[in-house]
mmCIF file of C-alpha atoms in Angstrom:
data_model
loop_
_atom_site.group_PDB
_atom_site.id
_atom_site.type_symbol
_atom_site.label_atom_id
_atom_site.label_comp_id
_atom_site.label_asym_id
_atom_site.label_seq_id
_atom_site.Cartn_x
_atom_site.Cartn_y
_atom_site.Cartn_z
ATOM 1 C CA MET A 1267 161.039 92.452 74.104
ATOM 2 C CA GLY A 1268 160.798 95.890 72.436
ATOM 3 C CA VAL A 1269 158.226 98.565 73.118
ATOM 4 C CA ALA A 1270 155.485 98.723 70.494
ATOM 5 C CA THR A 1271 155.322 101.949 68.571
ATOM 6 C CA GLY A 1272 153.280 103.300 65.729
ATOM 7 C CA PRO A 1273 149.565 104.100 65.206
ATOM 8 C CA ALA A 1274 148.275 100.983 67.028
ATOM 9 C CA ALA A 1275 150.235 101.732 70.198
ATOM 10 C CA ALA A 1276 149.149 105.386 70.134
ATOM 11 C CA ALA A 1277 145.502 104.310 69.820
ATOM 12 C CA ARG A 1278 145.826 101.974 72.809
ATOM 13 C CA THR A 1279 147.393 104.748 74.913
ATOM 14 C CA ALA A 1280 144.636 107.199 73.970
ATOM 15 C CA GLY A 1281 142.006 104.597 74.866
ATOM 16 C CA ARG A 1282 143.491 104.072 78.317
ATOM 17 C CA ARG A 1283 143.513 107.832 78.941
ATOM 18 C CA ARG A 1284 139.848 108.141 77.929
ATOM 19 C CA ALA A 1285 138.899 105.276 80.228
ATOM 20 C CA LEU A 1286 140.772 106.900 83.131
ATOM 21 C CA VAL A 1287 139.019 110.221 82.508
ATOM 22 C CA VAL A 1288 135.607 108.492 82.503
ATOM 23 C CA VAL A 1289 136.351 106.724 85.803
ATOM 24 C CA LEU A 1290 137.503 109.972 87.430
ATOM 25 C CA MET A 1291 134.387 111.803 86.201
ATOM 26 C CA LEU A 1292 132.092 109.085 87.595
ATOM 27 C CA LEU A 1293 133.912 109.227 90.923
ATOM 28 C CA ALA A 1294 133.560 113.017 91.045
ATOM 29 C CA VAL A 1295 129.817 112.805 90.326
ATOM 30 C CA GLN A 1296 129.403 110.234 93.096
ATOM 31 C CA LEU A 1297 131.286 112.385 95.613
ATOM 32 C CA VAL A 1298 129.212 115.447 94.707
ATOM 33 C CA SER A 1299 125.979 113.490 95.183
ATOM 34 C CA LEU A 1300 127.136 112.340 98.616
ATOM 35 C CA ALA A 1301 127.771 115.934 99.675
ATOM 36 C CA ARG A 1302 124.221 117.080 98.908
ATOM 37 C CA PRO A 1303 121.933 117.876 101.858
ATOM 38 C CA ALA A 1304 119.543 115.061 102.710
ATOM 39 C CA TYR A 1305 116.074 116.461 103.406
ATOM 40 C CA ALA A 1306 115.061 113.002 104.515
ATOM 41 C CA CYS A 1307 112.764 113.523 107.465
ATOM 42 C CA GLY A 1308 109.243 112.436 106.582
ATOM 43 C CA CYS A 1309 107.549 114.792 109.013
ATOM 44 C CA GLY A 1310 109.768 117.822 108.441
ATOM 45 C CA ALA A 1311 113.031 118.757 106.811
ATOM 46 C CA MET A 1312 116.649 118.515 107.860
ATOM 47 C CA VAL A 1313 118.954 121.403 106.966
ATOM 48 C CA HIS A 1314 122.701 121.141 107.477
ATOM 49 C CA ASP A 1315 126.029 122.240 106.063
ATOM 50 C CA PRO A 1316 126.115 121.098 102.406
ATOM 51 C CA LYS A 1317 129.739 120.060 102.927
ATOM 52 C CA THR A 1318 128.563 117.328 105.288
ATOM 53 C CA ILE A 1319 126.364 114.260 104.871
ATOM 54 C CA MET A 1320 123.082 113.622 106.656
ATOM 55 C CA ALA A 1321 120.640 110.762 106.091
ATOM 56 C CA VAL A 1322 117.505 109.765 107.978
ATOM 57 C CA HIS A 1323 117.193 106.005 107.737
ATOM 58 C CA ARG A 1324 114.008 105.539 109.717
ATOM 59 C CA GLU A 1325 111.271 107.740 111.129
ATOM 60 C CA THR A 1326 108.960 106.321 113.768
ATOM 61 C CA SER A 1327 106.158 108.376 115.282
ATOM 62 C CA VAL A 1328 103.400 107.899 117.824
ATOM 63 C CA VAL A 1329 100.300 109.958 117.024
ATOM 64 C CA ARG A 1330 97.585 110.439 119.678
ATOM 65 C CA TRP A 1331 94.363 112.179 118.605
ATOM 66 C CA ASP A 1332 91.283 112.658 120.792
ATOM 67 C CA GLY A 1333 89.234 114.614 118.242
ATOM 68 C CA LYS A 1334 90.475 118.007 119.432
ATOM 69 C CA THR A 1335 94.164 117.723 120.239
ATOM 70 C CA GLU A 1336 96.900 115.904 118.348
ATOM 71 C CA GLN A 1337 100.186 114.751 119.850
ATOM 72 C CA ILE A 1338 103.163 113.531 117.848
ATOM 73 C CA VAL A 1339 106.114 111.826 119.498
ATOM 74 C CA MET A 1340 108.830 111.410 116.894
ATOM 75 C CA SER A 1341 111.996 109.336 116.893
ATOM 76 C CA LEU A 1342 114.566 109.691 114.112
ATOM 77 C CA THR A 1343 117.431 107.363 113.292
ATOM 78 C CA VAL A 1344 120.102 109.332 111.445
ATOM 79 C CA ASP A 1345 123.607 108.880 110.140
ATOM 80 C CA GLY A 1346 126.227 111.089 108.551
ATOM 81 C CA THR A 1347 129.112 113.438 109.183
ATOM 82 C CA ALA A 1348 127.170 116.592 110.152
ATOM 83 C CA PRO A 1349 128.078 117.895 113.643
ATOM 84 C CA ASP A 1350 124.718 119.671 113.853
ATOM 85 C CA ALA A 1351 121.575 120.296 111.825
ATOM 86 C CA ALA A 1352 118.231 122.097 111.900
ATOM 87 C CA TRP A 1353 114.846 120.446 111.560
ATOM 88 C CA ILE A 1354 111.705 122.232 110.358
ATOM 89 C CA MET A 1355 108.282 120.894 111.315
ATOM 90 C CA PRO A 1356 105.061 122.518 110.048
ATOM 91 C CA VAL A 1357 102.021 122.303 112.351
ATOM 92 C CA PRO A 1358 98.437 123.499 111.748
ATOM 93 C CA HIS A 1359 98.167 125.370 115.092
ATOM 94 C CA ARG A 1360 100.297 126.680 117.945
ATOM 95 C CA ALA A 1361 102.392 123.824 119.301
ATOM 96 C CA THR A 1362 104.013 123.000 122.600
ATOM 97 C CA VAL A 1363 107.220 121.002 122.523
ATOM 98 C CA LYS A 1364 108.952 118.838 125.086
ATOM 99 C CA LEU A 1365 111.116 115.755 125.202
ATOM 100 C CA GLY A 1366 109.456 112.423 124.646
ATOM 101 C CA ASP A 1367 109.929 109.206 126.589
ATOM 102 C CA PRO A 1368 112.065 106.593 124.742
ATOM 103 C CA GLU A 1369 110.276 103.877 126.715
ATOM 104 C CA LEU A 1370 107.137 104.693 124.719
ATOM 105 C CA PHE A 1371 108.542 103.066 121.593
ATOM 106 C CA ASP A 1372 109.783 100.005 123.467
ATOM 107 C CA ARG A 1373 106.324 99.524 124.940
ATOM 108 C CA LEU A 1374 104.588 99.826 121.563
ATOM 109 C CA THR A 1375 107.071 97.463 119.931
ATOM 110 C CA SER A 1376 106.224 94.901 122.576
ATOM 111 C CA LEU A 1377 102.453 95.424 122.268
ATOM 112 C CA THR A 1378 102.473 95.031 118.480
ATOM 113 C CA ALA A 1379 104.844 92.084 118.308
ATOM 114 C CA PRO A 1380 103.501 89.154 116.294
ATOM 115 C CA ALA A 1381 101.650 86.422 118.105
ATOM 116 C CA VAL A 1382 103.631 83.193 118.169
ATOM 117 C CA GLU A 1383 101.941 79.912 117.340
ATOM 118 C CA GLN A 1384 103.511 76.494 117.586
ATOM 119 C CA ARG A 1385 103.308 74.097 114.681
ATOM 120 C CA HIS A 1386 104.711 70.601 114.481
ATOM 121 C CA TYR A 1387 105.953 68.404 111.688
ATOM 122 C CA PHE A 1388 106.043 64.633 111.624
ATOM 123 C CA TRP A 1389 109.127 63.570 109.700
ATOM 124 C CA PRO A 1390 112.598 64.730 110.891
ATOM 125 C CA ARG A 1391 114.329 67.629 109.167
ATOM 126 C CA SER A 1392 117.886 68.908 109.064
ATOM 127 C CA GLY A 1393 119.046 69.355 112.656
ATOM 128 C CA ASP A 1394 116.719 66.659 114.021
ATOM 129 C CA TRP A 1395 117.912 63.184 114.875
ATOM 130 C CA PRO A 1396 119.210 61.369 112.902
ATOM 131 C CA PHE A 1397 120.156 64.375 110.717
ATOM 132 C CA GLU A 1398 121.443 66.540 113.556
ATOM 133 C CA HIS A 1399 124.972 67.892 113.427
ATOM 134 C CA THR A 1400 127.293 69.299 116.042
ATOM 135 C CA SER A 1401 129.686 72.217 115.891
ATOM 136 C CA ASP A 1402 132.860 72.780 117.859
ATOM 137 C CA GLY A 1403 132.473 76.575 117.711
ATOM 138 C CA ALA A 1404 130.032 78.704 119.643
ATOM 139 C CA ALA A 1405 126.809 79.654 117.925
ATOM 140 C CA ALA A 1406 126.809 83.038 116.199
ATOM 141 C CA PRO A 1407 124.976 85.756 118.158
ATOM 142 C CA PRO A 1408 121.678 86.997 116.746
ATOM 143 C CA PRO A 1409 121.856 90.182 114.645
ATOM 144 C CA ALA A 1410 121.778 93.400 116.724
ATOM 145 C CA ALA A 1411 118.667 93.495 116.337
ATOM 146 C CA GLU A 1412 111.599 117.818 110.850
ATOM 147 C CA ARG A 1413 101.669 138.363 109.907
ATOM 148 C CA PRO A 1414 104.448 139.277 107.603
ATOM 149 C CA GLY A 1415 107.846 138.537 108.973
ATOM 150 C CA VAL A 1416 108.626 136.079 111.733
ATOM 151 C CA GLY A 1417 107.158 135.807 115.165
ATOM 152 C CA VAL A 1418 109.030 133.827 117.785
ATOM 153 C CA VAL A 1419 106.293 132.565 120.085
ATOM 154 C CA GLY A 1420 108.645 130.540 122.226
ATOM 155 C CA ARG A 1421 112.201 129.334 122.544
ATOM 156 C CA GLU A 1422 113.601 126.749 124.919
ATOM 157 C CA ARG A 1423 116.370 124.270 125.484
ATOM 158 C CA LEU A 1424 115.282 120.626 125.674
ATOM 159 C CA GLY A 1425 118.203 118.325 126.294
ATOM 160 C CA PRO A 1426 120.377 118.488 123.160
ATOM 161 C CA PHE A 1427 117.719 120.488 121.273
ATOM 162 C CA ASP A 1428 117.384 124.256 120.824
ATOM 163 C CA VAL A 1429 113.666 124.647 120.034
ATOM 164 C CA ALA A 1430 112.085 127.752 118.489
ATOM 165 C CA ARG A 1431 108.349 127.962 117.810
ATOM 166 C CA LEU A 1432 107.709 130.346 114.937
ATOM 167 C CA THR A 1433 104.841 131.986 113.056
ATOM 168 C CA ALA A 1434 105.467 133.163 109.527
ATOM 169 C CA THR A 1435 103.496 134.169 106.452
ATOM 170 C CA ASP A 1436 106.609 133.971 104.318
ATOM 171 C CA PRO A 1437 109.406 131.386 104.221
ATOM 172 C CA ALA A 1438 111.832 134.303 104.614
ATOM 173 C CA ALA A 1439 111.025 134.151 108.333
ATOM 174 C CA LEU A 1440 112.422 130.658 108.517
ATOM 175 C CA ARG A 1441 115.376 131.660 106.377
ATOM 176 C CA ASN A 1442 116.247 134.448 108.834
ATOM 177 C CA TRP A 1443 116.045 132.094 111.826
ATOM 178 C CA LEU A 1444 118.155 129.460 110.134
ATOM 179 C CA LYS A 1445 120.739 132.044 109.049
ATOM 180 C CA ALA A 1446 121.015 133.325 112.618
ATOM 181 C CA ASN A 1447 121.729 129.759 113.708
ATOM 182 C CA GLY A 1448 124.339 129.055 111.055
ATOM 183 C CA PHE A 1449 122.174 127.345 108.414
ATOM 184 C CA GLN A 1450 121.077 128.235 104.891
ATOM 185 C CA LEU A 1451 117.492 127.534 103.813
ATOM 186 C CA PRO A 1452 117.632 125.866 100.378
ATOM 187 C CA ALA A 1453 115.427 127.421 97.694
ATOM 188 C CA SER A 1454 113.686 124.072 97.087
ATOM 189 C CA LEU A 1455 112.702 123.765 100.749
ATOM 190 C CA ALA A 1456 111.405 127.353 100.800
ATOM 191 C CA ALA A 1457 109.207 126.528 97.799
ATOM 192 C CA GLU A 1458 107.755 123.431 99.503
ATOM 193 C CA LEU A 1459 106.867 125.516 102.581
ATOM 194 C CA ARG A 1460 104.595 127.861 100.600
ATOM 195 C CA PRO A 1461 101.461 125.634 100.808
ATOM 196 C CA TYR A 1462 101.786 125.706 104.614
ATOM 197 C CA VAL A 1463 102.201 129.487 104.502
ATOM 198 C CA ALA A 1464 99.008 129.749 102.432
ATOM 199 C CA GLN A 1465 97.153 127.685 105.065
ATOM 200 C CA ARG A 1466 98.609 129.886 107.854
ATOM 201 C CA TRP A 1467 100.313 126.993 109.560
ATOM 202 C CA GLU A 1468 103.032 127.604 112.116
ATOM 203 C CA TYR A 1469 106.450 125.988 112.387
ATOM 204 C CA VAL A 1470 108.659 124.369 114.926
ATOM 205 C CA ALA A 1471 112.321 124.977 114.159
ATOM 206 C CA ILE A 1472 114.759 122.821 116.097
ATOM 207 C CA ARG A 1473 118.529 122.980 116.184
ATOM 208 C CA LEU A 1474 120.014 119.538 116.767
ATOM 209 C CA ALA A 1475 123.477 119.125 118.210
ATOM 210 C CA PRO A 1476 125.211 116.249 120.017
ATOM 211 C CA ALA A 1477 125.890 116.705 123.722
ATOM 212 C CA GLY A 1478 129.696 116.358 123.415
ATOM 213 C CA ALA A 1479 132.201 118.347 121.410
ATOM 214 C CA ASP A 1480 133.635 116.978 118.160
ATOM 215 C CA ARG A 1481 130.772 114.549 117.763
ATOM 216 C CA ARG A 1482 128.430 113.981 114.858
ATOM 217 C CA LEU A 1483 124.694 113.361 114.625
ATOM 218 C CA THR A 1484 124.259 109.627 114.330
ATOM 219 C CA GLY A 1485 122.078 106.873 115.720
ATOM 220 C CA THR A 1486 118.620 107.280 117.234
ATOM 221 C CA LEU A 1487 117.994 110.823 118.479
ATOM 222 C CA ASP A 1488 116.075 111.620 121.637
ATOM 223 C CA PRO A 1489 112.342 111.670 120.828
ATOM 224 C CA LEU A 1490 110.482 114.971 120.713
ATOM 225 C CA ARG A 1491 106.839 115.415 121.630
ATOM 226 C CA LEU A 1492 104.672 118.045 119.932
ATOM 227 C CA SER A 1493 101.086 118.890 120.934
ATOM 228 C CA PHE A 1494 98.701 121.146 119.010
ATOM 229 C CA ALA A 1495 94.983 121.664 118.442
ATOM 230 C CA SER A 1496 93.555 119.851 115.432
ATOM 231 C CA ASP A 1497 90.017 118.854 114.435
ATOM 232 C CA ARG A 1498 91.415 116.277 112.009
ATOM 233 C CA LEU A 1499 94.187 113.758 112.252
ATOM 234 C CA VAL A 1500 96.945 114.961 109.935
ATOM 235 C CA TYR A 1501 100.559 113.877 109.710
ATOM 236 C CA PRO A 1502 102.793 116.324 107.743
ATOM 237 C CA MET A 1503 104.700 114.578 104.953
ATOM 238 C CA ARG A 1504 104.974 117.126 102.112
ATOM 239 C CA LEU A 1505 108.566 118.165 102.889
ATOM 240 C CA SER A 1506 109.750 114.588 102.468
ATOM 241 C CA ARG A 1507 109.422 114.932 98.702
ATOM 242 C CA LEU A 1508 112.822 116.671 98.855
ATOM 243 C CA ALA A 1509 114.537 113.507 100.103
ATOM 244 C CA LYS A 1510 117.191 112.020 97.837
ATOM 245 C CA THR A 1511 116.962 108.488 99.242
ATOM 246 C CA PRO A 1512 114.038 106.087 99.810
ATOM 247 C CA GLN A 1513 112.096 106.806 103.001
ATOM 248 C CA SER A 1514 110.623 104.501 105.619
ATOM 249 C CA LEU A 1515 107.790 105.600 107.896
ATOM 250 C CA GLY A 1516 106.318 103.859 110.919
ATOM 251 C CA LEU A 1517 103.166 105.248 112.546
ATOM 252 C CA TYR A 1518 101.531 104.181 115.798
ATOM 253 C CA VAL A 1519 98.102 105.853 115.770
ATOM 254 C CA LEU A 1520 96.105 106.064 119.012
ATOM 255 C CA ALA A 1521 92.507 107.227 118.601
ATOM 256 C CA ALA A 1522 88.961 106.290 119.577
ATOM 257 C CA HIS A 1523 88.667 103.970 116.585
ATOM 258 C CA ARG A 1524 90.766 102.193 114.000
ATOM 259 C CA MET A 1525 92.256 104.700 111.548
ATOM 260 C CA GLU A 1526 93.633 104.472 108.023
ATOM 261 C CA PRO A 1527 95.402 106.906 105.650
ATOM 262 C CA ARG A 1528 93.108 108.540 103.087
ATOM 263 C CA GLY A 1529 95.580 107.501 100.406
ATOM 264 C CA ALA A 1530 99.153 106.434 99.708
ATOM 265 C CA ILE A 1531 100.237 110.042 98.833
ATOM 266 C CA GLY A 1532 102.776 108.761 96.333
ATOM 267 C CA GLY A 1533 104.302 105.942 98.360
ATOM 268 C CA ALA A 1534 103.796 102.217 98.516
ATOM 269 C CA ARG A 1535 100.509 100.965 99.895
ATOM 270 C CA PRO A 1536 100.402 101.524 103.700
ATOM 271 C CA GLU A 1537 100.442 98.215 105.556
ATOM 272 C CA VAL A 1538 98.715 97.693 108.900
ATOM 273 C CA PHE A 1539 100.699 95.338 111.124
ATOM 274 C CA PHE A 1540 98.590 95.732 114.269
ATOM 275 C CA ALA A 1541 95.067 96.907 115.113
ATOM 276 C CA GLY A 1542 93.334 96.563 118.456
ATOM 277 C CA ARG A 1543 92.351 98.192 121.726
ATOM 278 C CA ILE A 1544 95.074 98.559 124.330
ATOM 279 C CA HIS A 1545 95.357 99.613 127.964
ATOM 280 C CA LEU A 1546 97.383 102.752 128.575
ATOM 281 C CA GLU A 1547 100.151 101.727 130.936
ATOM 282 C CA GLY A 1548 103.584 103.116 131.757
ATOM 283 C CA ALA A 1549 104.830 105.630 129.179
ATOM 284 C CA LEU A 1550 101.569 105.265 127.259
ATOM 285 C CA ARG A 1551 99.482 106.637 130.138
ATOM 286 C CA ASP A 1552 100.927 110.127 129.613
ATOM 287 C CA LEU A 1553 99.341 110.199 126.133
ATOM 288 C CA ASP A 1554 95.780 109.693 127.376
ATOM 289 C CA GLY A 1555 93.169 111.904 125.695
ATOM 290 C CA LYS A 1556 91.667 114.727 127.747
ATOM 291 C CA ASP A 1557 88.053 113.939 126.852
ATOM 292 C CA GLY A 1558 88.167 110.227 127.482
ATOM 293 C CA THR A 1559 87.504 109.172 123.887
ATOM 294 C CA GLY A 1560 89.466 106.028 124.562
ATOM 295 C CA GLY A 1561 86.629 104.710 126.719
ATOM 296 C CA THR A 1562 86.955 102.250 129.550
ATOM 297 C CA ASP A 1563 88.648 99.743 127.257
ATOM 298 C CA GLY A 1564 91.394 102.160 126.215
ATOM 299 C CA PRO A 1565 92.113 103.723 122.813
ATOM 300 C CA PHE A 1566 92.358 101.814 119.564
ATOM 301 C CA LEU A 1567 95.917 101.380 118.329
ATOM 302 C CA THR A 1568 96.599 101.144 114.604
ATOM 303 C CA ALA A 1569 100.215 100.446 113.648
ATOM 304 C CA ILE A 1570 101.149 101.301 110.064
ATOM 305 C CA ASP A 1571 104.286 100.857 107.982
ATOM 306 C CA GLN A 1572 104.875 102.602 104.664
ATOM 307 C CA ASN A 1573 107.794 102.906 102.256
ATOM 308 C CA PHE A 1574 108.468 105.717 99.808
ATOM 309 C CA PRO A 1575 110.873 104.336 97.159
ATOM 310 C CA LEU A 1576 110.629 107.605 95.166
ATOM 311 C CA PRO A 1577 110.084 110.449 97.664
ATOM 312 C CA GLN A 1578 109.730 113.017 94.874
ATOM 313 C CA HIS A 1579 106.349 111.431 94.114
ATOM 314 C CA ILE A 1580 104.902 112.408 97.520
ATOM 315 C CA THR A 1581 101.815 114.525 96.862
ATOM 316 C CA GLY A 1582 100.975 115.993 100.269
ATOM 317 C CA ASP A 1583 100.336 115.247 103.933
ATOM 318 C CA HIS A 1584 98.824 112.116 105.401
ATOM 319 C CA GLU A 1585 95.253 112.501 106.614
ATOM 320 C CA LEU A 1586 93.950 109.561 108.630
ATOM 321 C CA LEU A 1587 90.270 108.680 108.753
ATOM 322 C CA ARG A 1588 88.142 106.286 110.789
ATOM 323 C CA THR A 1589 87.535 102.907 109.195
ATOM 324 C CA SER A 1590 84.017 101.491 108.836
ATOM 325 C CA LYS A 1591 84.713 98.802 111.448
ATOM 326 C CA ASP A 1592 87.131 98.459 114.340
ATOM 327 C CA THR A 1593 88.451 95.172 113.034
ATOM 328 C CA PRO A 1594 91.354 93.881 115.114
ATOM 329 C CA PHE A 1595 94.435 92.452 113.456
ATOM 330 C CA ARG A 1596 97.708 90.982 114.599
ATOM 331 C CA ARG A 1597 100.522 89.332 112.723
ATOM 332 C CA VAL A 1598 101.257 85.703 113.453
ATOM 333 C CA THR A 1599 104.587 83.948 113.245
ATOM 334 C CA TYR A 1600 104.928 80.201 113.442
ATOM 335 C CA GLU A 1601 107.549 78.218 115.292
ATOM 336 C CA TYR A 1602 107.999 74.736 113.906
ATOM 337 C CA SER A 1603 109.300 71.771 115.885
ATOM 338 C CA LEU A 1604 109.396 68.022 115.592
ATOM 339 C CA LEU A 1605 106.298 66.345 117.022
ATOM 340 C CA VAL A 1606 107.258 64.399 120.169
ATOM 341 C CA VAL A 1607 105.478 62.517 122.949
ATOM 342 C CA GLY A 1608 107.284 62.135 126.232
ATOM 343 C CA GLY A 1609 110.475 63.369 124.610
ATOM 344 C CA VAL A 1610 110.343 60.654 121.941
ATOM 345 C CA PRO A 1611 109.712 61.692 118.294
ATOM 346 C CA VAL A 1612 106.288 60.497 117.180
ATOM 347 C CA TRP A 1613 107.723 59.243 113.910
ATOM 348 C CA VAL A 1614 110.009 56.909 115.880
ATOM 349 C CA LEU A 1615 107.064 55.636 117.892
ATOM 350 C CA THR A 1616 104.993 55.232 114.742
ATOM 351 C CA VAL A 1617 107.684 53.453 112.749
ATOM 352 C CA GLY A 1618 108.697 51.345 115.728
ATOM 353 C CA GLY A 1619 105.109 50.498 116.527
ATOM 354 C CA THR A 1620 104.427 49.583 112.918
ATOM 355 C CA LEU A 1621 107.445 47.296 112.851
ATOM 356 C CA LEU A 1622 106.393 45.670 116.120
ATOM 357 C CA LEU A 1623 102.849 45.162 114.912
ATOM 358 C CA THR A 1624 104.085 43.774 111.612
ATOM 359 C CA GLY A 1625 106.431 41.419 113.408
ATOM 360 C CA ALA A 1626 103.729 40.338 115.827
ATOM 361 C CA ALA A 1627 101.301 39.722 112.987
ATOM 362 C CA ALA A 1628 103.861 37.665 111.137
ATOM 363 C CA ALA A 1629 104.642 35.624 114.248
ATOM 364 C CA LEU A 1630 100.933 35.050 114.845
ATOM 365 C CA VAL A 1631 100.422 33.776 111.345
ATOM 366 C CA ILE A 1632 103.374 31.424 111.655
ATOM 367 C CA GLY A 1633 102.136 30.179 115.029
ATOM 368 C CA LEU A 1634 98.664 29.521 113.722
ATOM 369 C CA ARG A 1635 100.059 27.571 110.838
ATOM 370 C CA LYS A 1636 102.064 25.378 113.182
ATOM 371 C CA ARG A 1637 99.068 24.611 115.397
ATOM 372 C CA ARG A 1638 96.688 23.700 112.570
ATOM 373 C CA PRO A 1639 96.279 19.877 112.344
ATOM 374 C CA VAL A 1640 97.590 18.357 109.185
ATOM 375 C CA THR A 1641 94.923 16.439 107.287
ATOM 376 C CA PRO A 1642 96.368 13.252 105.817
ATOM 377 C CA PRO A 1643 96.007 12.884 102.128
ATOM 378 C CA PRO A 1644 93.056 10.800 101.015
ATOM 379 C CA THR A 1645 93.696 7.134 100.435
ATOM 380 C CA VAL A 1646 93.987 6.317 96.807
ATOM 381 C CA GLN A 1647 92.354 3.082 95.893
ATOM 382 C CA VAL A 1648 94.289 1.307 93.284
ATOM 383 C CA PRO A 1649 92.063 -1.095 91.249
ATOM 384 C CA PRO A 1650 93.368 -4.581 90.820
ATOM 385 C CA PRO A 1651 94.960 -5.356 87.565
ATOM 386 C CA LEU A 1652 92.847 -6.860 84.884
ATOM 387 C CA THR A 1653 93.461 -10.432 83.989
#
């Protein structure tokens, strides 16, 4: 077979080249987008080497407010190739920082777990006798389940974290600190910090680095606990508008009463998945309010989930307010099983009993018919024939 030549073949060759160029361009755009910094922390901002990748998949925080002091214990789940990063957290007043207790989140997860209620069904379903099936193989395991100039008011080492508490009336202060620690403050992040500068907020700047050499930041980081004076319950979220990927926020709010966000601030509607008074035990006891606003029955816990599909729409910080009533709420999940009595399915007993009763009724009818005396037919008088 000969090789096609002429205008048609030249057109096909040119088309293939154009297609290859388009594919390569799309691939290049995708790679560039992956290399962008991910300012994905809802309560602050992550800054890292733009040649690496950093993503915050989930942010879970415990907020304790007694009317005067606010505490935030934050846990971040991150992934990427960055060996280290810096996290910026704006706070309304001077903050103290220390490591949080990971057990705190386990305890709250247990407290807010859905209540389980049993429900039964009458007729058998797939997996019940006689529709059950067996398998030779083992069952699959369940899924595994951030005065002019800068003021450094404190610096300390907390586990894997290098923590600096800063005051600044200009984002240049943060830029200088980041530069001294090997990071570059992006212009977009500096712009988003200006509203906090105008309100004379302070900042907590934290350098994150894995404990071992040649490791990268991935998985759930050790929780950090921040405490600061505040006459209102506020959760900083403004810097999350710089995120390039959808954000997920979980808030456990401990206060004297049930609390709710003032608004959605550009995200999906916040969803409450638990509300109720709790007793402060274990890791929770360390978060007790100083003025006893929790009362003898303990503080009111409000657990909130919220998604931000388009982080650039975030309009500001979360402010949480007291609801009109302390209405409790808990999710309920239902476990369904076949209704049995004494280990025997009720449908079997019902069907079997019905058959027995039907059979007994039929036998009774037949027996009664046999016992009933047979009345002889009446005698027919035949008149004599006429003669």
